[in-house]
């Protein structure tokens, strides 16, 4: 029985030496990045980080280009040897997203505002910055185009064509 336990211990230790674990963390907070994707075209290999931000990259040993990407972070292209030099610890920088306009539409396809039978208003980001509303309800109410029924908790519900929020489909 002791022989089998020692053999199992030997196999576990030897496989741990063969596999290399890459840890990917957030550059600013040092928190693990969950779900980061590693891609290589030659050989064609993919892998995804676990809940601890770790992934086994032993299959990438022959890759000269490994693309590492995650939503909200800048993509990184590195070789296996570069990851070795970093001691299998990689920091990813967050990527900033800038949205110019957000369009909310009731249809599934893009339409010109001149061809839509409903009245459309738009609020520019400069107006939002100037008004500095506390809630979206305040923003809509300050536009003068929508009546807002205020609630006691500080929120508000738009009244469109005499119907309250629970009677509308957005």
Short mmCIF file of N, CA and C in Angstrom, two decimals:
data_model
loop_
_atom_site.label_atom_id
_atom_site.label_comp_id
_atom_site.label_asym_id
_atom_site.label_seq_id
_atom_site.Cartn_x
_atom_site.Cartn_y
_atom_site.Cartn_z
N UNK A 1 0.83 -1.20 0.00
CA UNK A 1 0.00 0.00 0.00
C UNK A 1 0.86 1.25 0.00
N UNK A 2 1.97 1.21 0.76
CA UNK A 2 2.85 2.37 0.82
C UNK A 2 3.50 2.63 -0.54
N UNK A 3 3.73 1.56 -1.32
CA UNK A 3 4.34 1.72 -2.63
C UNK A 3 3.42 2.51 -3.55
N UNK A 4 2.10 2.24 -3.48
CA UNK A 4 1.15 2.94 -4.33
C UNK A 4 1.03 4.41 -3.92
N UNK A 5 1.07 4.69 -2.64
CA UNK A 5 1.01 6.06 -2.16
C UNK A 5 2.24 6.84 -2.62
N UNK A 6 3.41 6.23 -2.51
CA UNK A 6 4.64 6.88 -2.95
C UNK A 6 4.64 7.08 -4.47
N UNK A 7 4.15 6.10 -5.20
CA UNK A 7 4.08 6.21 -6.66
C UNK A 7 3.13 7.35 -7.05
N UNK A 8 1.99 7.45 -6.39
CA UNK A 8 1.04 8.53 -6.66
C UNK A 8 1.63 9.88 -6.32
N UNK A 9 2.34 9.98 -5.20
CA UNK A 9 3.00 11.23 -4.81
C UNK A 9 4.05 11.62 -5.84
N UNK A 10 4.81 10.64 -6.34
CA UNK A 10 5.84 10.88 -7.34
C UNK A 10 5.21 11.39 -8.65
N UNK A 11 4.11 10.79 -9.07
CA UNK A 11 3.45 11.21 -10.30
C UNK A 11 2.90 12.63 -10.18
N UNK A 12 2.30 12.97 -9.04
CA UNK A 12 1.77 14.31 -8.83
C UNK A 12 2.90 15.34 -8.85
N UNK A 13 4.00 15.05 -8.17
CA UNK A 13 5.12 15.99 -8.13
C UNK A 13 5.76 16.14 -9.51
N UNK A 14 5.89 15.07 -10.26
CA UNK A 14 6.52 15.17 -11.57
C UNK A 14 5.64 15.92 -12.56
N UNK A 15 4.31 15.76 -12.50
CA UNK A 15 3.44 16.51 -13.40
C UNK A 15 3.39 17.97 -13.03
N UNK A 16 3.56 18.29 -11.76
CA UNK A 16 3.58 19.69 -11.36
C UNK A 16 4.84 20.37 -11.88
N UNK A 17 5.94 19.63 -12.00
CA UNK A 17 7.16 20.21 -12.53
C UNK A 17 7.05 20.44 -14.04
N UNK A 18 6.30 19.60 -14.74
CA UNK A 18 6.17 19.73 -16.18
C UNK A 18 5.22 20.86 -16.58
N UNK A 19 4.16 21.07 -15.83
CA UNK A 19 3.21 22.11 -16.20
C UNK A 19 3.62 23.45 -15.60
N UNK A 20 3.38 24.50 -16.36
CA UNK A 20 3.69 25.85 -15.92
C UNK A 20 2.39 26.61 -15.74
N UNK A 21 2.24 27.26 -14.61
CA UNK A 21 1.02 27.98 -14.31
C UNK A 21 1.28 29.47 -14.40
N UNK A 22 0.54 30.14 -15.29
CA UNK A 22 0.63 31.58 -15.45
C UNK A 22 -0.45 32.22 -14.59
N UNK A 23 -0.09 33.24 -13.85
CA UNK A 23 -1.04 33.98 -13.03
C UNK A 23 -1.22 35.37 -13.64
N UNK A 24 -2.46 35.74 -13.94
CA UNK A 24 -2.76 37.04 -14.53
C UNK A 24 -3.52 37.87 -13.51
N UNK A 25 -3.01 39.07 -13.23
CA UNK A 25 -3.61 39.94 -12.22
C UNK A 25 -3.85 41.34 -12.80
N UNK A 26 -4.72 42.08 -12.13
CA UNK A 26 -5.00 43.48 -12.45
C UNK A 26 -3.80 44.30 -12.02
N UNK A 27 -3.34 45.20 -12.88
CA UNK A 27 -2.12 45.95 -12.59
C UNK A 27 -2.27 46.86 -11.37
N UNK A 28 -3.42 47.49 -11.21
CA UNK A 28 -3.61 48.45 -10.12
C UNK A 28 -4.00 47.80 -8.79
N UNK A 29 -4.92 46.84 -8.85
CA UNK A 29 -5.45 46.28 -7.60
C UNK A 29 -4.83 44.93 -7.22
N UNK A 30 -4.06 44.33 -8.12
CA UNK A 30 -3.43 43.01 -7.90
C UNK A 30 -4.46 41.89 -7.67
N UNK A 31 -5.69 42.12 -8.12
CA UNK A 31 -6.73 41.10 -8.04
C UNK A 31 -6.60 40.17 -9.24
N UNK A 32 -6.92 38.87 -9.08
CA UNK A 32 -6.83 37.95 -10.22
C UNK A 32 -7.87 38.29 -11.29
N UNK A 33 -7.49 38.09 -12.55
CA UNK A 33 -8.41 38.33 -13.66
C UNK A 33 -9.01 36.99 -14.07
N UNK A 34 -10.30 36.86 -13.88
CA UNK A 34 -11.02 35.62 -14.16
C UNK A 34 -11.50 35.65 -15.60
N UNK A 35 -11.32 34.56 -16.32
CA UNK A 35 -11.84 34.44 -17.68
C UNK A 35 -10.98 35.09 -18.75
N UNK A 36 -9.72 35.39 -18.46
CA UNK A 36 -8.83 35.91 -19.50
C UNK A 36 -8.52 34.78 -20.48
N UNK A 37 -8.48 35.12 -21.76
CA UNK A 37 -8.30 34.12 -22.81
C UNK A 37 -6.89 34.20 -23.38
N UNK A 38 -6.24 33.04 -23.52
CA UNK A 38 -4.93 32.93 -24.15
C UNK A 38 -5.11 32.20 -25.47
N UNK A 39 -4.57 32.79 -26.56
CA UNK A 39 -4.73 32.22 -27.89
C UNK A 39 -3.37 32.13 -28.57
N UNK A 40 -3.17 31.07 -29.31
CA UNK A 40 -1.96 30.90 -30.11
C UNK A 40 -2.36 30.26 -31.43
N UNK A 41 -1.75 30.75 -32.53
CA UNK A 41 -2.10 30.21 -33.84
C UNK A 41 -1.18 29.06 -34.25
N UNK A 42 0.07 29.08 -33.79
CA UNK A 42 0.98 27.97 -34.15
C UNK A 42 1.74 27.51 -32.92
N UNK A 43 1.45 26.43 -32.34
CA UNK A 43 0.33 25.53 -32.60
C UNK A 43 -0.97 26.15 -32.13
N UNK A 44 -2.08 25.71 -32.69
CA UNK A 44 -3.38 26.27 -32.36
C UNK A 44 -3.83 25.78 -30.99
N UNK A 45 -3.71 26.68 -29.98
CA UNK A 45 -4.02 26.33 -28.59
C UNK A 45 -4.80 27.49 -27.98
N UNK A 46 -5.77 27.18 -27.14
CA UNK A 46 -6.50 28.20 -26.37
C UNK A 46 -6.60 27.74 -24.93
N UNK A 47 -6.69 28.72 -24.03
CA UNK A 47 -6.86 28.43 -22.61
C UNK A 47 -7.53 29.62 -21.95
N UNK A 48 -8.17 29.38 -20.80
CA UNK A 48 -8.90 30.42 -20.07
C UNK A 48 -8.50 30.35 -18.61
N UNK A 49 -8.32 31.52 -17.98
CA UNK A 49 -7.92 31.55 -16.57
C UNK A 49 -9.08 31.12 -15.67
N UNK A 50 -8.72 30.56 -14.52
CA UNK A 50 -9.72 30.07 -13.56
C UNK A 50 -10.08 31.18 -12.57
N UNK A 51 -10.74 30.83 -11.48
CA UNK A 51 -11.19 31.80 -10.48
C UNK A 51 -10.04 32.47 -9.75
N UNK A 52 -8.86 31.87 -9.78
CA UNK A 52 -7.68 32.47 -9.15
C UNK A 52 -6.82 33.23 -10.15
N UNK A 53 -7.28 33.37 -11.39
CA UNK A 53 -6.52 34.05 -12.42
C UNK A 53 -5.36 33.23 -12.94
N UNK A 54 -5.41 31.91 -12.75
CA UNK A 54 -4.32 31.03 -13.15
C UNK A 54 -4.73 30.14 -14.32
N UNK A 55 -3.71 29.80 -15.14
CA UNK A 55 -3.94 28.93 -16.29
C UNK A 55 -2.67 28.15 -16.56
N UNK A 56 -2.84 26.89 -16.97
CA UNK A 56 -1.71 26.04 -17.32
C UNK A 56 -1.30 26.38 -18.75
N UNK A 57 -0.03 26.80 -18.94
CA UNK A 57 0.42 27.20 -20.27
C UNK A 57 1.47 26.25 -20.84
N UNK A 58 1.54 25.04 -20.31
CA UNK A 58 2.52 24.09 -20.83
C UNK A 58 2.24 23.73 -22.29
N UNK A 59 1.00 23.82 -22.76
CA UNK A 59 0.68 23.55 -24.16
C UNK A 59 1.18 24.65 -25.09
N UNK A 60 1.51 25.83 -24.54
CA UNK A 60 1.98 26.96 -25.33
C UNK A 60 3.51 27.00 -25.44
N UNK A 61 4.20 25.98 -24.98
CA UNK A 61 5.67 25.99 -24.91
C UNK A 61 6.32 26.24 -26.27
N UNK A 62 5.73 25.79 -27.36
CA UNK A 62 6.31 25.97 -28.69
C UNK A 62 5.79 27.21 -29.40
N UNK A 63 4.98 28.02 -28.73
CA UNK A 63 4.39 29.21 -29.36
C UNK A 63 5.33 30.39 -29.25
N UNK A 64 5.46 31.11 -30.37
CA UNK A 64 6.26 32.33 -30.31
C UNK A 64 5.38 33.57 -30.11
N UNK A 65 4.05 33.44 -30.37
CA UNK A 65 3.10 34.53 -30.14
C UNK A 65 1.91 33.99 -29.37
N UNK A 66 1.71 34.53 -28.19
CA UNK A 66 0.54 34.18 -27.38
C UNK A 66 -0.23 35.48 -27.16
N UNK A 67 -1.48 35.51 -27.61
CA UNK A 67 -2.31 36.69 -27.39
C UNK A 67 -3.14 36.48 -26.14
N UNK A 68 -3.03 37.44 -25.22
CA UNK A 68 -3.75 37.37 -23.95
C UNK A 68 -4.73 38.54 -23.91
N UNK A 69 -6.02 38.20 -23.76
CA UNK A 69 -7.02 39.27 -23.74
C UNK A 69 -8.14 38.97 -22.76
N UNK A 70 -8.72 40.06 -22.28
CA UNK A 70 -9.85 39.98 -21.37
C UNK A 70 -10.67 41.24 -21.54
N UNK A 71 -11.98 41.13 -21.41
CA UNK A 71 -12.86 42.27 -21.59
C UNK A 71 -12.54 43.35 -20.57
N UNK A 72 -12.31 44.55 -21.03
CA UNK A 72 -12.00 45.68 -20.16
C UNK A 72 -10.52 45.88 -19.93
N UNK A 73 -9.68 45.06 -20.57
CA UNK A 73 -8.23 45.17 -20.41
C UNK A 73 -7.56 45.26 -21.78
N UNK A 74 -6.39 45.88 -21.82
CA UNK A 74 -5.62 45.96 -23.05
C UNK A 74 -5.04 44.60 -23.38
N UNK A 75 -5.13 44.20 -24.64
CA UNK A 75 -4.60 42.92 -25.08
C UNK A 75 -3.08 42.94 -25.04
N UNK A 76 -2.49 41.78 -24.76
CA UNK A 76 -1.05 41.64 -24.67
C UNK A 76 -0.63 40.50 -25.60
N UNK A 77 0.43 40.72 -26.37
CA UNK A 77 1.01 39.65 -27.18
C UNK A 77 2.41 39.40 -26.64
N UNK A 78 2.65 38.16 -26.23
CA UNK A 78 3.94 37.80 -25.63
C UNK A 78 4.33 36.41 -26.09
N UNK A 79 5.59 36.10 -25.98
CA UNK A 79 6.06 34.75 -26.29
C UNK A 79 6.15 33.94 -25.00
N UNK A 80 6.32 32.65 -25.15
CA UNK A 80 6.44 31.78 -23.99
C UNK A 80 7.68 32.14 -23.18
N UNK A 81 8.76 32.47 -23.86
CA UNK A 81 10.00 32.84 -23.14
C UNK A 81 9.85 34.15 -22.38
N UNK A 82 9.07 35.10 -22.94
CA UNK A 82 8.82 36.35 -22.21
C UNK A 82 8.03 36.09 -20.93
N UNK A 83 7.07 35.18 -20.99
CA UNK A 83 6.30 34.82 -19.80
C UNK A 83 7.19 34.12 -18.77
N UNK A 84 8.17 33.34 -19.24
CA UNK A 84 9.13 32.72 -18.32
C UNK A 84 9.95 33.79 -17.62
N UNK A 85 10.41 34.80 -18.38
CA UNK A 85 11.19 35.89 -17.79
C UNK A 85 10.41 36.67 -16.75
N UNK A 86 9.10 36.74 -16.93
CA UNK A 86 8.24 37.44 -15.96
C UNK A 86 7.89 36.55 -14.77
N UNK A 87 8.51 35.37 -14.71
CA UNK A 87 8.28 34.41 -13.63
C UNK A 87 6.81 33.96 -13.58
N UNK A 88 6.20 33.86 -14.77
CA UNK A 88 4.83 33.39 -14.94
C UNK A 88 3.81 34.23 -14.16
N UNK A 89 4.10 35.53 -14.04
CA UNK A 89 3.15 36.47 -13.42
C UNK A 89 2.99 37.64 -14.37
N UNK A 90 1.76 37.88 -14.82
CA UNK A 90 1.49 38.90 -15.81
C UNK A 90 0.47 39.89 -15.26
N UNK A 91 0.75 41.18 -15.46
CA UNK A 91 -0.17 42.22 -15.03
C UNK A 91 -0.83 42.84 -16.26
N UNK A 92 -2.14 42.95 -16.22
CA UNK A 92 -2.87 43.55 -17.34
C UNK A 92 -3.40 44.92 -16.94
N UNK A 93 -3.29 45.87 -17.88
CA UNK A 93 -3.77 47.24 -17.65
C UNK A 93 -5.21 47.36 -18.12
N UNK A 94 -6.04 48.10 -17.36
CA UNK A 94 -7.42 48.30 -17.81
C UNK A 94 -7.46 49.20 -19.05
N UNK A 95 -8.44 48.96 -19.90
CA UNK A 95 -8.66 49.77 -21.10
C UNK A 95 -9.86 50.67 -20.85
N UNK A 96 -9.76 51.91 -21.26
CA UNK A 96 -10.84 52.86 -21.07
C UNK A 96 -11.79 52.81 -22.26
N UNK A 97 -13.08 52.79 -21.97
CA UNK A 97 -14.10 52.83 -23.00
C UNK A 97 -14.75 54.20 -22.98
N UNK A 98 -14.83 54.84 -24.13
CA UNK A 98 -15.50 56.12 -24.24
C UNK A 98 -16.71 55.96 -25.15
N UNK A 99 -17.86 56.32 -24.64
CA UNK A 99 -19.08 56.25 -25.41
C UNK A 99 -19.49 57.67 -25.78
N UNK A 100 -19.64 57.94 -27.06
CA UNK A 100 -20.05 59.26 -27.51
C UNK A 100 -21.56 59.43 -27.31
N UNK A 101 -22.34 58.56 -27.91
CA UNK A 101 -23.79 58.62 -27.82
C UNK A 101 -24.34 57.24 -27.52
N UNK A 102 -25.40 57.19 -26.76
CA UNK A 102 -26.11 55.95 -26.52
C UNK A 102 -27.50 56.12 -27.12
N UNK A 103 -27.84 55.23 -28.03
CA UNK A 103 -29.13 55.30 -28.70
C UNK A 103 -30.01 54.18 -28.16
N UNK A 104 -31.17 54.55 -27.66
CA UNK A 104 -32.14 53.58 -27.19
C UNK A 104 -33.27 53.58 -28.19
N UNK A 105 -33.54 52.43 -28.77
CA UNK A 105 -34.53 52.33 -29.82
C UNK A 105 -35.49 51.20 -29.52
N UNK A 106 -36.74 51.36 -29.94
CA UNK A 106 -37.74 50.33 -29.70
C UNK A 106 -37.78 49.30 -30.82
N UNK A 107 -37.07 49.54 -31.90
CA UNK A 107 -37.06 48.59 -33.00
C UNK A 107 -35.76 47.80 -33.00
N UNK A 108 -35.72 46.75 -33.79
CA UNK A 108 -34.54 45.89 -33.83
C UNK A 108 -33.55 46.33 -34.90
N UNK A 109 -33.87 47.33 -35.68
CA UNK A 109 -32.99 47.75 -36.75
C UNK A 109 -32.83 49.26 -36.70
N UNK A 110 -31.78 49.72 -37.34
CA UNK A 110 -31.48 51.14 -37.35
C UNK A 110 -32.44 51.86 -38.29
N UNK A 111 -32.97 52.99 -37.82
CA UNK A 111 -33.87 53.80 -38.62
C UNK A 111 -33.48 55.26 -38.49
N UNK A 112 -33.77 56.01 -39.52
CA UNK A 112 -33.56 57.45 -39.47
C UNK A 112 -34.63 58.06 -38.58
N UNK A 113 -34.26 59.08 -37.81
CA UNK A 113 -35.24 59.69 -36.90
C UNK A 113 -36.36 60.38 -37.67
N UNK A 114 -36.11 60.77 -38.93
CA UNK A 114 -37.16 61.39 -39.73
C UNK A 114 -38.23 60.39 -40.16
N UNK A 115 -37.90 59.11 -40.21
CA UNK A 115 -38.84 58.09 -40.65
C UNK A 115 -39.59 57.42 -39.51
N UNK A 116 -39.27 57.77 -38.26
CA UNK A 116 -39.94 57.18 -37.11
C UNK A 116 -41.17 58.01 -36.77
N UNK A 117 -42.34 57.40 -36.59
CA UNK A 117 -43.56 58.18 -36.33
C UNK A 117 -43.63 58.77 -34.92
N UNK A 118 -42.73 58.38 -34.05
CA UNK A 118 -42.76 58.89 -32.68
C UNK A 118 -41.83 60.09 -32.53
N UNK A 119 -42.08 60.87 -31.50
CA UNK A 119 -41.23 62.02 -31.22
C UNK A 119 -39.95 61.52 -30.53
N UNK A 120 -38.82 62.04 -30.98
CA UNK A 120 -37.53 61.62 -30.44
C UNK A 120 -36.81 62.86 -29.91
N UNK A 121 -36.27 62.72 -28.71
CA UNK A 121 -35.43 63.79 -28.16
C UNK A 121 -34.07 63.19 -27.83
N UNK A 122 -33.06 64.01 -27.85
CA UNK A 122 -31.73 63.56 -27.47
C UNK A 122 -31.14 64.56 -26.49
N UNK A 123 -30.34 64.05 -25.60
CA UNK A 123 -29.68 64.87 -24.59
C UNK A 123 -28.18 64.69 -24.80
N UNK A 124 -27.49 65.78 -25.08
CA UNK A 124 -26.06 65.72 -25.35
C UNK A 124 -25.27 65.55 -24.04
N UNK A 125 -24.09 64.94 -24.11
CA UNK A 125 -23.26 64.76 -22.91
C UNK A 125 -22.89 66.08 -22.24
N UNK A 126 -22.76 67.15 -23.03
CA UNK A 126 -22.44 68.46 -22.45
C UNK A 126 -23.57 68.96 -21.56
N UNK A 127 -24.81 68.70 -21.98
CA UNK A 127 -25.96 69.10 -21.17
C UNK A 127 -26.01 68.31 -19.86
N UNK A 128 -25.69 67.03 -19.95
CA UNK A 128 -25.68 66.19 -18.75
C UNK A 128 -24.62 66.69 -17.77
N UNK A 129 -23.44 67.02 -18.29
CA UNK A 129 -22.36 67.52 -17.42
C UNK A 129 -22.74 68.86 -16.81
N UNK A 130 -23.43 69.72 -17.57
CA UNK A 130 -23.83 71.03 -17.05
C UNK A 130 -24.89 70.90 -15.96
N UNK A 131 -25.89 70.03 -16.18
CA UNK A 131 -26.97 69.87 -15.21
C UNK A 131 -26.53 69.07 -13.98
N UNK A 132 -25.65 68.11 -14.18
CA UNK A 132 -25.17 67.25 -13.11
C UNK A 132 -26.32 66.65 -12.28
N UNK A 133 -27.22 65.89 -12.93
CA UNK A 133 -28.35 65.32 -12.19
C UNK A 133 -27.91 64.17 -11.30
N UNK A 134 -28.66 63.95 -10.21
CA UNK A 134 -28.34 62.85 -9.29
C UNK A 134 -28.83 61.51 -9.81
N UNK A 135 -29.94 61.50 -10.52
CA UNK A 135 -30.50 60.26 -11.04
C UNK A 135 -30.91 60.46 -12.49
N UNK A 136 -31.17 59.34 -13.18
CA UNK A 136 -31.66 59.42 -14.56
C UNK A 136 -33.04 60.06 -14.60
N UNK A 137 -33.83 59.87 -13.55
CA UNK A 137 -35.15 60.49 -13.48
C UNK A 137 -35.01 62.01 -13.44
N UNK A 138 -34.05 62.52 -12.69
CA UNK A 138 -33.81 63.96 -12.65
C UNK A 138 -33.37 64.48 -14.02
N UNK A 139 -32.55 63.71 -14.71
CA UNK A 139 -32.09 64.10 -16.04
C UNK A 139 -33.26 64.23 -17.00
N UNK A 140 -34.15 63.23 -17.01
CA UNK A 140 -35.32 63.28 -17.89
C UNK A 140 -36.28 64.40 -17.50
N UNK A 141 -36.45 64.61 -16.20
CA UNK A 141 -37.33 65.67 -15.73
C UNK A 141 -36.82 67.05 -16.09
N UNK A 142 -35.51 67.26 -16.01
CA UNK A 142 -34.92 68.56 -16.34
C UNK A 142 -34.99 68.86 -17.83
N UNK A 143 -35.20 67.85 -18.67
CA UNK A 143 -35.29 68.09 -20.11
C UNK A 143 -36.57 68.84 -20.47
N UNK A 144 -37.59 68.72 -19.62
CA UNK A 144 -38.86 69.40 -19.89
C UNK A 144 -39.74 68.65 -20.87
N UNK A 145 -39.33 67.49 -21.32
CA UNK A 145 -40.09 66.73 -22.30
C UNK A 145 -40.86 65.56 -21.68
N UNK A 146 -40.46 65.15 -20.47
CA UNK A 146 -41.08 64.00 -19.82
C UNK A 146 -41.46 64.42 -18.41
N UNK A 147 -42.70 64.07 -18.00
CA UNK A 147 -43.11 64.31 -16.62
C UNK A 147 -42.61 63.15 -15.75
N UNK A 148 -42.02 63.49 -14.62
CA UNK A 148 -41.48 62.48 -13.71
C UNK A 148 -42.30 62.48 -12.42
N UNK A 149 -42.80 61.30 -12.03
CA UNK A 149 -43.48 61.13 -10.75
C UNK A 149 -42.43 60.71 -9.75
N UNK A 150 -42.13 61.58 -8.80
CA UNK A 150 -41.07 61.32 -7.82
C UNK A 150 -41.56 60.36 -6.75
N UNK A 151 -40.64 59.52 -6.28
CA UNK A 151 -40.96 58.59 -5.20
C UNK A 151 -40.30 59.08 -3.92
N UNK A 152 -40.68 58.50 -2.79
CA UNK A 152 -40.13 58.92 -1.50
C UNK A 152 -38.70 58.47 -1.31
N UNK A 153 -38.23 57.46 -2.05
CA UNK A 153 -36.87 56.98 -1.89
C UNK A 153 -35.87 57.77 -2.73
N UNK A 154 -36.31 58.83 -3.41
CA UNK A 154 -35.41 59.65 -4.19
C UNK A 154 -35.38 59.31 -5.65
N UNK A 155 -36.07 58.26 -6.05
CA UNK A 155 -36.11 57.89 -7.45
C UNK A 155 -37.26 58.56 -8.16
N UNK A 156 -37.55 58.14 -9.35
CA UNK A 156 -38.65 58.72 -10.09
C UNK A 156 -39.07 57.81 -11.22
N UNK A 157 -40.32 57.97 -11.63
CA UNK A 157 -40.88 57.16 -12.72
C UNK A 157 -41.39 58.09 -13.81
N UNK A 158 -41.02 57.85 -15.07
CA UNK A 158 -41.53 58.70 -16.14
C UNK A 158 -43.00 58.42 -16.42
N UNK A 159 -43.75 59.46 -16.68
CA UNK A 159 -45.15 59.34 -17.07
C UNK A 159 -45.21 59.67 -18.56
N UNK A 160 -45.46 58.66 -19.38
CA UNK A 160 -45.52 58.87 -20.82
C UNK A 160 -46.94 58.59 -21.30
N UNK A 161 -47.55 59.56 -21.95
CA UNK A 161 -48.94 59.50 -22.42
C UNK A 161 -49.90 59.14 -21.27
N UNK A 162 -49.59 59.60 -20.06
CA UNK A 162 -50.46 59.37 -18.92
C UNK A 162 -50.26 58.04 -18.23
N UNK A 163 -49.33 57.22 -18.71
CA UNK A 163 -49.10 55.92 -18.11
C UNK A 163 -47.82 55.95 -17.27
N UNK A 164 -47.87 55.29 -16.12
CA UNK A 164 -46.70 55.22 -15.24
C UNK A 164 -45.78 54.09 -15.73
N UNK A 165 -44.66 53.96 -15.07
CA UNK A 165 -43.62 53.01 -15.47
C UNK A 165 -44.12 51.57 -15.53
N UNK A 166 -44.94 51.16 -14.57
CA UNK A 166 -45.40 49.78 -14.57
C UNK A 166 -46.40 49.47 -15.69
N UNK A 167 -46.83 50.47 -16.44
CA UNK A 167 -47.76 50.27 -17.56
C UNK A 167 -47.08 50.46 -18.92
N UNK A 168 -45.77 50.71 -18.92
CA UNK A 168 -45.04 50.97 -20.16
C UNK A 168 -44.12 49.83 -20.50
N UNK A 169 -43.88 49.67 -21.78
CA UNK A 169 -42.86 48.73 -22.26
C UNK A 169 -41.75 49.56 -22.85
N UNK A 170 -40.54 49.37 -22.34
CA UNK A 170 -39.39 50.13 -22.84
C UNK A 170 -38.64 49.31 -23.85
#
